XYZ file of C-alpha atoms in Angstrom:
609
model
C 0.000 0.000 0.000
C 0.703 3.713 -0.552
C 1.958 5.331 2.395
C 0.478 7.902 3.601
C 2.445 10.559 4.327
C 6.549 10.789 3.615
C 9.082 9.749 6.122
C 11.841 12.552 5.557
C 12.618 14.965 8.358
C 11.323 18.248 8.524
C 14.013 20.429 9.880
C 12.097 24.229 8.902
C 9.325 25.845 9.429
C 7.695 26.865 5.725
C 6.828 30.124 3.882
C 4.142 28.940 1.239
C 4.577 31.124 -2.000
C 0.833 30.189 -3.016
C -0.864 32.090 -6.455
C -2.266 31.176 -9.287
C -2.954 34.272 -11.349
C -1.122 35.624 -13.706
C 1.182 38.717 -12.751
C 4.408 38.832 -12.725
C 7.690 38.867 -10.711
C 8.529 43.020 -10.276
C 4.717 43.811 -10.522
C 3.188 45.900 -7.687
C -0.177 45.482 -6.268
C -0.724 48.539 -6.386
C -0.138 51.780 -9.323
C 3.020 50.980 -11.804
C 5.844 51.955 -10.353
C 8.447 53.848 -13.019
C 11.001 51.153 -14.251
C 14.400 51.243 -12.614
C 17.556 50.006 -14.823
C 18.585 47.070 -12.055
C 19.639 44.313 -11.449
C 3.340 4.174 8.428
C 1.418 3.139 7.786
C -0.429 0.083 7.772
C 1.050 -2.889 5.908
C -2.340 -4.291 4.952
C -3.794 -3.030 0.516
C -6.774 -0.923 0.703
C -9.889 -2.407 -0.904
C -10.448 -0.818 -4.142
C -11.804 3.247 -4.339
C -11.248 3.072 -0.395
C -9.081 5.426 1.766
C -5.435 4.417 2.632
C -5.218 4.651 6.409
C -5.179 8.469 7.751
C -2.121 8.538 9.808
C -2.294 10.479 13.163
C -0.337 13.277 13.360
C 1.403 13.926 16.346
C 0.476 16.699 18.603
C 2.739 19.601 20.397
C 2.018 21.543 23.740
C 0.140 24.813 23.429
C 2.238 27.782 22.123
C 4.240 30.119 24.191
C 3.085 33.802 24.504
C 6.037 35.715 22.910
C 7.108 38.917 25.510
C -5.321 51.644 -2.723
C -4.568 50.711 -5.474
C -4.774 49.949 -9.123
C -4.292 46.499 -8.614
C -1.281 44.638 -10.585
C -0.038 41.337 -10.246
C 2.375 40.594 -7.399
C 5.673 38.911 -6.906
C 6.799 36.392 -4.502
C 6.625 37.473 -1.654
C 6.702 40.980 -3.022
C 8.303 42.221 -6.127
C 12.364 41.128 -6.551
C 13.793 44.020 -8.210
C 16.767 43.282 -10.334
C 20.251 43.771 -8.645
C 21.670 47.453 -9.442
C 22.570 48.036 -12.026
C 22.669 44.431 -13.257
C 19.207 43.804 -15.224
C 16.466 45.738 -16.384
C 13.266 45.764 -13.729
C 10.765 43.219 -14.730
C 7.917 43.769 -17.663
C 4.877 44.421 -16.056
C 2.007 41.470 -16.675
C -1.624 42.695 -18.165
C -4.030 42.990 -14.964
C -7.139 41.003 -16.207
C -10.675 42.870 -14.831
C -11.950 41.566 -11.663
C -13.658 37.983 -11.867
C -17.423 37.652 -10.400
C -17.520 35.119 -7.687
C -16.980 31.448 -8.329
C -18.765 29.269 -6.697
C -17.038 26.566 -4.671
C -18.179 23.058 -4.095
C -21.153 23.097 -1.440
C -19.747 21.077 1.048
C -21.099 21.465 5.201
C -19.824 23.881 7.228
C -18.257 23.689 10.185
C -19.078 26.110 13.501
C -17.299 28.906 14.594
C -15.284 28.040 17.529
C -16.809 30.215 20.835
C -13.902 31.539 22.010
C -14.183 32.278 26.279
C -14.620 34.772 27.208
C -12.033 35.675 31.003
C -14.431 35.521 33.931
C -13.355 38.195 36.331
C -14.337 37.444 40.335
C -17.178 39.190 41.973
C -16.232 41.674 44.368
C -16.399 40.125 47.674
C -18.278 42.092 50.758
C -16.540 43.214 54.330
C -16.739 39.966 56.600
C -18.367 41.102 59.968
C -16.031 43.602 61.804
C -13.871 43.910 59.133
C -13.961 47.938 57.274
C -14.481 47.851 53.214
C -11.261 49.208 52.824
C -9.466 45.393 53.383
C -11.198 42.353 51.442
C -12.182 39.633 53.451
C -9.859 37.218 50.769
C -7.039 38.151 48.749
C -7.642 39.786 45.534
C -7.515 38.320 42.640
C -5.520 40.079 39.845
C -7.505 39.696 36.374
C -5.727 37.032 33.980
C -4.168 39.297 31.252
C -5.124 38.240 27.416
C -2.830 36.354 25.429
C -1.161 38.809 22.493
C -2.404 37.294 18.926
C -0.898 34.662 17.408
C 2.352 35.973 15.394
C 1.401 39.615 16.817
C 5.603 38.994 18.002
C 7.151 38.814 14.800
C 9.039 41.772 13.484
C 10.560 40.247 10.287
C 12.735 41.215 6.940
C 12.596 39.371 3.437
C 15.901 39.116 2.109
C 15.616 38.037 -1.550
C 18.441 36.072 -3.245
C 18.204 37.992 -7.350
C 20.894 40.560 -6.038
C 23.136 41.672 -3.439
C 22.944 40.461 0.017
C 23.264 36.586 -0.228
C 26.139 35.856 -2.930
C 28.655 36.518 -1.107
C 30.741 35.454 2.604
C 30.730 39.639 2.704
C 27.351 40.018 2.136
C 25.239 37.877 3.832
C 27.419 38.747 7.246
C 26.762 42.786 6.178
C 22.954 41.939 6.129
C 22.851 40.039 9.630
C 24.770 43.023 11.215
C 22.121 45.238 9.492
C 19.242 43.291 10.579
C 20.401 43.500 13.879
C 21.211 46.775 14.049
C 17.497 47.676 13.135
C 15.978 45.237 15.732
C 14.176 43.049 13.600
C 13.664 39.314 15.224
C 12.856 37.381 12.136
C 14.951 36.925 8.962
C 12.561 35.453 5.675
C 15.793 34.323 3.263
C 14.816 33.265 0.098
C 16.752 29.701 -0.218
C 14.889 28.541 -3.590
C 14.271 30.999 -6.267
C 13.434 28.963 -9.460
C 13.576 25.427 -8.551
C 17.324 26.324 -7.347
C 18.290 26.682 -4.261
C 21.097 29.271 -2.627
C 22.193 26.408 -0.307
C 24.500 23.510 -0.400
C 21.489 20.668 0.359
C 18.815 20.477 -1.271
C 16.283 18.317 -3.627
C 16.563 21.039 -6.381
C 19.858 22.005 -8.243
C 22.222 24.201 -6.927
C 21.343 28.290 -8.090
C 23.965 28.967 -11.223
C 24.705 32.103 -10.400
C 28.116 33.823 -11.559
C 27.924 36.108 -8.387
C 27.860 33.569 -5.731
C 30.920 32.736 -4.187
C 32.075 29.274 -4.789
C 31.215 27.237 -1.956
C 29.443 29.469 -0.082
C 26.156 28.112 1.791
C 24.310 31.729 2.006
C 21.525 30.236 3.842
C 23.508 27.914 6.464
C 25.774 30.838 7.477
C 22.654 33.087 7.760
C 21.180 30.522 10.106
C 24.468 30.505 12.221
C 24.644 34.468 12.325
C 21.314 35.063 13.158
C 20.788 32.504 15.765
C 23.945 34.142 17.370
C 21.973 37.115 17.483
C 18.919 35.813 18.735
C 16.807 35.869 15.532
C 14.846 33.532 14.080
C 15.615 32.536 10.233
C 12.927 31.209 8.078
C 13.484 29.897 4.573
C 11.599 30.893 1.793
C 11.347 28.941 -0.703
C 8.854 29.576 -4.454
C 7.141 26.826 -4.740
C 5.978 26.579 -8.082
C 8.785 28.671 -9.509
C 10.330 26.862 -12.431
C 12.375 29.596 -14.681
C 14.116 33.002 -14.594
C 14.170 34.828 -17.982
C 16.825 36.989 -16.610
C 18.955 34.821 -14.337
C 18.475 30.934 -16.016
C 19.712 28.407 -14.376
C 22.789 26.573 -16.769
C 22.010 23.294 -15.374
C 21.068 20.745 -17.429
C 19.335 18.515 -15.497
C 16.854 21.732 -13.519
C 13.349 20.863 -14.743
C 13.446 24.009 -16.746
C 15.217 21.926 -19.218
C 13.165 18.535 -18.621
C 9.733 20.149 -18.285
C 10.467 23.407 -19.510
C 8.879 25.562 -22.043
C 10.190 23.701 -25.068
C 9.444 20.023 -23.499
C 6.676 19.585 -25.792
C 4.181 16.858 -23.997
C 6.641 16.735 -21.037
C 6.424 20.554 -20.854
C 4.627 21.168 -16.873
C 4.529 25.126 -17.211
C 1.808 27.001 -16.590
C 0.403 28.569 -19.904
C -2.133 31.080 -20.769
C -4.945 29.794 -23.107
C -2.834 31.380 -25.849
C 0.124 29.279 -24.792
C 1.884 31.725 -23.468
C 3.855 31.522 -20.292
C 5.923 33.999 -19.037
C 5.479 36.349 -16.637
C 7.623 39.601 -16.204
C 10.789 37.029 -16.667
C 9.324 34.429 -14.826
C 8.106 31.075 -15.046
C 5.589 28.687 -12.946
C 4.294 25.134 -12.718
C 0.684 24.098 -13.471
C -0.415 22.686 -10.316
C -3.282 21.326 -12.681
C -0.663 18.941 -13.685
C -0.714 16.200 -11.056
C 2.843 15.204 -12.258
C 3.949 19.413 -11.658
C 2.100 19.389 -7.884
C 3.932 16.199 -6.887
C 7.279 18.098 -7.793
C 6.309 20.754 -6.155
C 5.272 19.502 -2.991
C 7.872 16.729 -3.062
C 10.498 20.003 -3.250
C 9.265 21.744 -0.652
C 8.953 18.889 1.724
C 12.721 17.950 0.918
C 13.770 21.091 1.462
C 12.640 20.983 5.233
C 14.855 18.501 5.548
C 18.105 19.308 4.119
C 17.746 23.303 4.969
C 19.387 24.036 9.025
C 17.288 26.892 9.215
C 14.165 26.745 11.777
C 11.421 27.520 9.717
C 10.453 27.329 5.925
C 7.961 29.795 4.145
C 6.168 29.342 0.447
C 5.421 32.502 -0.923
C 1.857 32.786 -1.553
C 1.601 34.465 -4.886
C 4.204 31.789 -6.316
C 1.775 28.927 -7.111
C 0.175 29.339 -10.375
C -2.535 26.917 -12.182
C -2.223 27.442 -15.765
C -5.155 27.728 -17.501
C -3.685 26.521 -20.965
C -5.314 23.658 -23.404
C -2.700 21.547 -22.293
C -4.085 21.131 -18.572
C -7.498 20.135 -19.427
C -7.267 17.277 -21.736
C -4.287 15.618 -19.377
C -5.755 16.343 -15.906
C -9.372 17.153 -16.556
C -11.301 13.726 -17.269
C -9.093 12.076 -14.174
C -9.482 14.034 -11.833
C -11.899 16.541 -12.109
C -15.457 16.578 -10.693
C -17.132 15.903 -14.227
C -14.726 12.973 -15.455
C -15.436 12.854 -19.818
C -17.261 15.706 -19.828
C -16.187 17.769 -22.678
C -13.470 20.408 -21.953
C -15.000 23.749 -20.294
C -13.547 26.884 -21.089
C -11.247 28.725 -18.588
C -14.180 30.988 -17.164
C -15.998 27.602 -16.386
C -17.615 27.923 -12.346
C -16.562 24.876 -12.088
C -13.178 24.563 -13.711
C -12.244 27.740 -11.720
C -13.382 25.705 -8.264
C -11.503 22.653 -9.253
C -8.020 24.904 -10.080
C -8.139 26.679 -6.965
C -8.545 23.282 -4.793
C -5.669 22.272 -6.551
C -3.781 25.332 -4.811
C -5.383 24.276 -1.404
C -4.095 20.470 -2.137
C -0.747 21.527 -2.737
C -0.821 23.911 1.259
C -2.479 20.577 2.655
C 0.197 17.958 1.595
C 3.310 20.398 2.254
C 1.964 21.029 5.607
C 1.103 17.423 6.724
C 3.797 15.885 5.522
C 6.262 18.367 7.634
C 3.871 18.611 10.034
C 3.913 14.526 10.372
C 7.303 14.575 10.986
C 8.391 18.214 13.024
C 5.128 19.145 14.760
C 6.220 22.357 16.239
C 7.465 23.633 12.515
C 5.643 27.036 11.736
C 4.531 26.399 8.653
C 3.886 30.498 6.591
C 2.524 31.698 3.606
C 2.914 35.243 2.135
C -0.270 35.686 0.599
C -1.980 38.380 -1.594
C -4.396 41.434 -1.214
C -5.567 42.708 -4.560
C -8.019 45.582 -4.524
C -10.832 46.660 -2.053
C -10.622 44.547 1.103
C -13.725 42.907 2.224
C -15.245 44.140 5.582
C -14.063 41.823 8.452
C -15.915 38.542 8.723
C -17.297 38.856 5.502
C -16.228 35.855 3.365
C -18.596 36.284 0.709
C -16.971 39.069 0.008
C -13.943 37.849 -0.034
C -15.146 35.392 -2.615
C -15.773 38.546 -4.783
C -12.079 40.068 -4.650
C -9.142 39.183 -7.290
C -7.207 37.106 -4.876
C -9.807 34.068 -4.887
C -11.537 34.663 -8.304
C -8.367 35.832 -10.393
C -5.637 34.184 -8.154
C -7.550 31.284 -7.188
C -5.904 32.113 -2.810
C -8.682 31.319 -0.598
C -6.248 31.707 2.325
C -8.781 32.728 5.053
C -9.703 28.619 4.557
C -6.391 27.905 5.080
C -5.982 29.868 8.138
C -9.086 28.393 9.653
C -8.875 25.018 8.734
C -4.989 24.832 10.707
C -2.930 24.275 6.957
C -0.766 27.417 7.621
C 0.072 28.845 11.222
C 1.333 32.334 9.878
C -0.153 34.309 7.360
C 2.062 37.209 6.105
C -0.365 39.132 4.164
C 1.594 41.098 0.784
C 0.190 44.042 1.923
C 1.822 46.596 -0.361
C -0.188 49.659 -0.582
C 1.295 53.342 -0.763
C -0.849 55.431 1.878
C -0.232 58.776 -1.161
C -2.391 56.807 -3.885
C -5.833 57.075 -3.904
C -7.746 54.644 -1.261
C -4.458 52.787 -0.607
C -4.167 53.470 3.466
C -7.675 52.317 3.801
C -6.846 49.495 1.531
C -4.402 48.002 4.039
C -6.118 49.334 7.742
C -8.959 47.015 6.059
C -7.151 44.238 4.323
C -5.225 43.957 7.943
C -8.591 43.705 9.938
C -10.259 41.169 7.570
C -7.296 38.713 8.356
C -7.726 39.831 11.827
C -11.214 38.233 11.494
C -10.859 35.245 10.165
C -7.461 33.578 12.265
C -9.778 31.564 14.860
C -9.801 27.647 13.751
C -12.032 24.849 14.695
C -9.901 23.350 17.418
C -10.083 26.442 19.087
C -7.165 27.978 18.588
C -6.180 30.620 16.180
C -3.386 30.657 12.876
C -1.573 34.145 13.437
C -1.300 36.961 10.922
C 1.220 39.400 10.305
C 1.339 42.617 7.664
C 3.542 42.572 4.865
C 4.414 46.086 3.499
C 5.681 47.724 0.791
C 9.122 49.348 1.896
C 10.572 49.564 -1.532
C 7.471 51.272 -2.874
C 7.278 53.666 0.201
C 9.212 56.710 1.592
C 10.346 55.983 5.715
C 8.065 57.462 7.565
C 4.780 55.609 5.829
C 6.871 52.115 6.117
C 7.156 53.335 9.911
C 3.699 54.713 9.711
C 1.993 51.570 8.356
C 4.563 49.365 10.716
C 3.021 50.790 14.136
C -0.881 50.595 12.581
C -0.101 46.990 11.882
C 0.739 46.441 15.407
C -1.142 48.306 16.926
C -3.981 46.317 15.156
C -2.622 42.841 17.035
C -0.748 41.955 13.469
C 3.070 41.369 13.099
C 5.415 43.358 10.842
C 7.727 42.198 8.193
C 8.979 44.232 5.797
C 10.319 44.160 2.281
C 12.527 44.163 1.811
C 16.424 44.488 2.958
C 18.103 45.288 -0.468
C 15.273 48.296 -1.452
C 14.452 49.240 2.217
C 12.903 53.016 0.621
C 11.242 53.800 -2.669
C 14.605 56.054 -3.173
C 16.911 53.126 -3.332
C 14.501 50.878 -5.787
C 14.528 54.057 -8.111
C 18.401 53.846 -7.378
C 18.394 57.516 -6.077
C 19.970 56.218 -2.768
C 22.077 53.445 -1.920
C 20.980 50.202 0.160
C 23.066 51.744 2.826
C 21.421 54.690 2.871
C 18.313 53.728 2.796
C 18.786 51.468 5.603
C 20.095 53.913 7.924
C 17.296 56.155 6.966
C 14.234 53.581 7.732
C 16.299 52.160 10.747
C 16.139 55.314 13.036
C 12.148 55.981 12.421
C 11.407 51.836 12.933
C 13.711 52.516 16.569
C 12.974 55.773 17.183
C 11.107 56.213 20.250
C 7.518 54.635 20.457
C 8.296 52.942 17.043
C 7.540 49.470 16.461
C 11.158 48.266 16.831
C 12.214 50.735 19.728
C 12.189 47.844 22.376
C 14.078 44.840 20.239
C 12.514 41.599 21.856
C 13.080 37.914 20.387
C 10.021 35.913 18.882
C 10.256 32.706 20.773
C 6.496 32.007 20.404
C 5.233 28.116 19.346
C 2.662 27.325 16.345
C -0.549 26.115 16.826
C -0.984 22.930 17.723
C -1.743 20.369 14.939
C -4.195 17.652 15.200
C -3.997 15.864 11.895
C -4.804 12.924 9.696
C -3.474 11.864 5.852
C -3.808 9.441 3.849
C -4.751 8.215 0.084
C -7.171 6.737 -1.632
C -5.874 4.368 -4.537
C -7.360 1.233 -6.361
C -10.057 3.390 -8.126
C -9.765 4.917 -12.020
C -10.757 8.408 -10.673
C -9.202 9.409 -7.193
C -9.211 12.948 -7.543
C -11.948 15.224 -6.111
C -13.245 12.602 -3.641
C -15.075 14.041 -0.667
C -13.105 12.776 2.505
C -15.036 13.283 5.691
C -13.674 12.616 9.453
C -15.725 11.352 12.267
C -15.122 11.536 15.496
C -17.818 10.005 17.864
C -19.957 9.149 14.495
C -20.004 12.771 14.499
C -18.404 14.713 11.023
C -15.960 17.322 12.087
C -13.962 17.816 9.094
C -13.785 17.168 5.210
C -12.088 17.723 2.555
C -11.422 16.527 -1.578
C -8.681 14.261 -2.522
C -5.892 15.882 -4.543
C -5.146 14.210 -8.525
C -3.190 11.574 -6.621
C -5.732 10.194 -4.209
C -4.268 12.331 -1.412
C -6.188 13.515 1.305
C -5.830 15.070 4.732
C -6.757 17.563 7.524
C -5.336 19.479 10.332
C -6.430 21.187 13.197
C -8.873 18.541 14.216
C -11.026 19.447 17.336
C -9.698 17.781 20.506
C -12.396 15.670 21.767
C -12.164 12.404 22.812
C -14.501 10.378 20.686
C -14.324 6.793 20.879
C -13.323 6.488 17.063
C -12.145 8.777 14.454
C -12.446 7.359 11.198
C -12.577 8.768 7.351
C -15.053 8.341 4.572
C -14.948 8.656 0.835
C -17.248 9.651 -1.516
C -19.949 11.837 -0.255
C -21.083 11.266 3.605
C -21.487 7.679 3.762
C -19.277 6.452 7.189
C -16.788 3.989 6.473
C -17.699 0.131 6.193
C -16.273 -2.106 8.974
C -13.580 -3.297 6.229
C -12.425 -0.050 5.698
C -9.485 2.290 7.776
C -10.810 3.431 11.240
C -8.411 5.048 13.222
C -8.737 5.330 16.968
C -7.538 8.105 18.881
C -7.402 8.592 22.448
């Protein structure tokens, strides 16, 4: 049989670089910004079309409390602007108009957790012959609230397409800088395009003529930093597959195996014109069941082989291509509607069944890290095109770019426990138009939606815009972000200012500039603290389905007590999973396939206690 989840170790924590539209690498969510001249399981077979055991996933104590726009498409995590004054900045992509809402599969929802509310004591009258001035029992102090999930983090992206990774020089420069500012949390970029700036890893080694031979950029960050007391979290592009600009030489990186000119083999995600770059960039079609093992396979590796102590996708890195290619291979197997003919790319339900292929791909990368390293944080730098919906409302979120163009639907990923930090690409400029309300609102939305059905919460943090903003807004939107209960992370370290990504100031300068408002008194990084906080805990089950001609898009459902209190759809492999499962103690857990029926007594039925 199968197994159900992989057995290598997960050494990181993981930043998910999840999105499906089409925009390109250099494009800004918000107005264009002028171009710069830069740089196991059980031993026993399943019975046919049944579910492969769901393995429990082992659980960790609770965490520790740490002490607008014109919308274009975004980068991962936010634009990478060319090195200076290496390349030329990236082409912007065409911004398709705003999608109407596609509807999703109607599957059951599950209830809000009630969150408790702290009971404070009733005051306690004067015992006989006592005055009111001295309680007749000690008073209890009130029990102060635990600070939001993430609300610790105080982060930097450090991108690896120019200066401040290549080099021994370098990468000890930008530790001393980080630290220097106050910032707790270092996002490195340690896979750009399915190559990694590292020595270890399941993808080929980055080709780059700048990077000093031997070097391991993101091993010696990991050593500096944790010397300093910071906390180093990989970032690795999921889907990314080519760089126009910087190629990798290699001739075995899947570029060249399922590149662009790979004919049948090719796994890049196309436009229904067949074209596929974007900016210089290119993705895989996680349509392709082939492309999302890669992928997930990748990032899964990667937590094993990378030293640092947490990993993160970039959200807007994941794209599903949309190209004639996709439908014909993956459509009839593994799609809701196996034989039907082939829909068109504005199909409801094509658009449903390409986005839950972005949700498969967050579900296996977490589990399988998760089933392995259970206190991993596992983050994902996701995007906020356009008008934010109010807070709560997830119907209107439904409505906005980032699920109908972009196919995210990360609030479901935040409340179903498949990513414990979201790092929202928040990159509005508070001078254009609406933009300031833009983020107050896109901020409060995630705000809304972090509590999960298990009780606890996924954290949130606000990405901004440095390199599109002057100092004081970065510092401006910084302290609103906190001050909402969100963490900060900013990108990013090589265009800290709008002044050094229109190469009017040096990195240097820029630096020093945004480092003494983010310190200055009051600011957001005046009072330098580490982030020492725990994820969420994870309650969890995977497993597969196999022995059936069609084992994608099978409803999964979990039952604890005989009671459903979680489901999900099987990926194009048969793959299946959840996390975050409520802690009761029913007598039986056990999964079902195919719509609600409970599983016969032949099939998997996992006790847990």
């Amino acid at each position: 049989m199968t197994p159900s989840f992989s057995r290598r170790a997960a050494l990181l924590t993981l930043t998910l670089i999840l999105g499906t539209g089409w925009g390109g690498q250099g494009g800004a969510q918000d107005t264009t910004v002028p171009a710069v001249p830069v740089e196991t399981p059980p031993t026993t077979p399943p019975l046919p079309g049944t579910p492969s055991p769901g393995v429990p996933l082992p659980e960790v104590p609770l965490p520790e409390v740490p002490p607008v726009e014109t919308p274009e498409p975004a980068p991962d995590p936010a634009p990478e602007p060319p090195a200076l004054p290496l390349t030329p900045a990236p082409e912007p992509s065409p911004v398709p108009p705003a999608e109407a809402p596609q509807p999703q599969p109607q599957l059951p929802q599950l209830p809000q957790p009630q969150v408790p509310q702290p009971q404070m004591p009733s005051p306690t009258p004067p015992a006989q012959g006592q005055t009111g001035t001295e309680p007749a029992v000690p008073v209890q102090k009130p029990v102060a609230a635990k600070p939001p999930v993430g609300s610790g983090v105080r982060g930097l992206w450090v991108d690896a397409f120019g200066p401040g990774l290549k080099t021994r020089a370098q990468v000890t420069q930008m530790v001393d800088d980080a630290a220097r500012m106050g910032v707790n949390t270092l996002f490195v970029q340690a896979i750009r395009r399915a190559d990694c700036l590292c020595l270890k890893a399941s993808v080929p080694k980055a080709t780059d003529p700048d990077l000093e031979k031997g070097l391991d950029p993101l091993g010696l960050a990991v050593r500096l930093a944790h010397a300093r007391g910071m906390r180093v979290i990989a970032w690795v592009a999921v889907t990314g597959i080519a760089n126009a600009a910087a190629p990798n030489t290699n001739p075995a990186h899947i570029s060249h195996t399922h590149g662009p000119t790979a004919g049948a083999a090719s796994w890049m995600a196309r436009r229904p014109d067949g074209s596929w770059l974007e900016g210089n960039d290119g993705w895989l079609d996680l349509g392709i069941p082939e492309a999302a093992e890669y992928a997930i396979q990748g990032s899964s590796a990667s937590s094993r082989t990378m030293g640092s102590t947490a990993c993160s996708w970039t959200a807007s890195a994941i794209r599903t291509g949309t190209s004639g290619a996709t439908i014909p291979r993956c459509w009839p197997a593994t799609a809701p509607r196996p034989g039907a003919a082939a829909p068109s790319v504005s199909d409801a339900v094509w658009q449903d069944w390409k986005r839950q292929q972005v949700t498969n791909a967050v579900r296996r990368i977490t589990l399988e890290i998760k089933s392995l390293r259970p206190d991993a944080w596992i983050t994902a730098a996701t995007i906020t095109y356009g008008q934010p919906p109010a807070p709560g409302d997830l119907a209107g979120f439904r409505k906005t770019r980032t699920y109908g163009d972009v196919l995210q639907d990360w609030p479901a990923w935040m409340q179903s426990g498949l990513i414990d930090l979201n790092v929202l690409m928040n990159y509005k400029r508070d001078a254009v138009a609406e933009q300031g309300q833009w983020f107050d609102g896109w901020n409060a939305f995630a705000r809304g939606v972090q509590p999960r059905p298990d009780g606890l919460s996924a954290g949130v943090a606000a990405g901004t815009a440095m390199y599109l903003n002057g100092a004081p807004v970065t510092a401006n939107q910084a302290q609103r972000s906190v001050g909402a209960g969100l963490g900060w992370v900013g990108y990013s370290y090589r265009t800290p200012t709008l002044d050094v990504y229109g190469a009017k100031e040096t990195t240097a300068q820029g630096l020093d500039t945004v480092q003494k408002l983010l310190t200055a008194p009051g600011a957001v990084l005046a009072s330098p603290a580490p982030w020492k906080e725990k994820p969420p805990t994870t309650r969890g089950l995977m497993g597969r389905i196999t022995g059936t001609p069609v084992p994608g898009f099978r409803v999964v459902e979990a039952l604890q007590g005989g009671q459903v209190v979680a489901h999900t759809m099987t990926d194009g492999s048969g793959y299946y999973g959840f996390a975050a499962l409520p802690p009761a103690r029913p007598k039986c857990g056990s999964a079902a396939s195919a719509g609600s029926t409970p599983c016969p007594s032949a099939a998997w039925c996992a006790c847990r206690t």
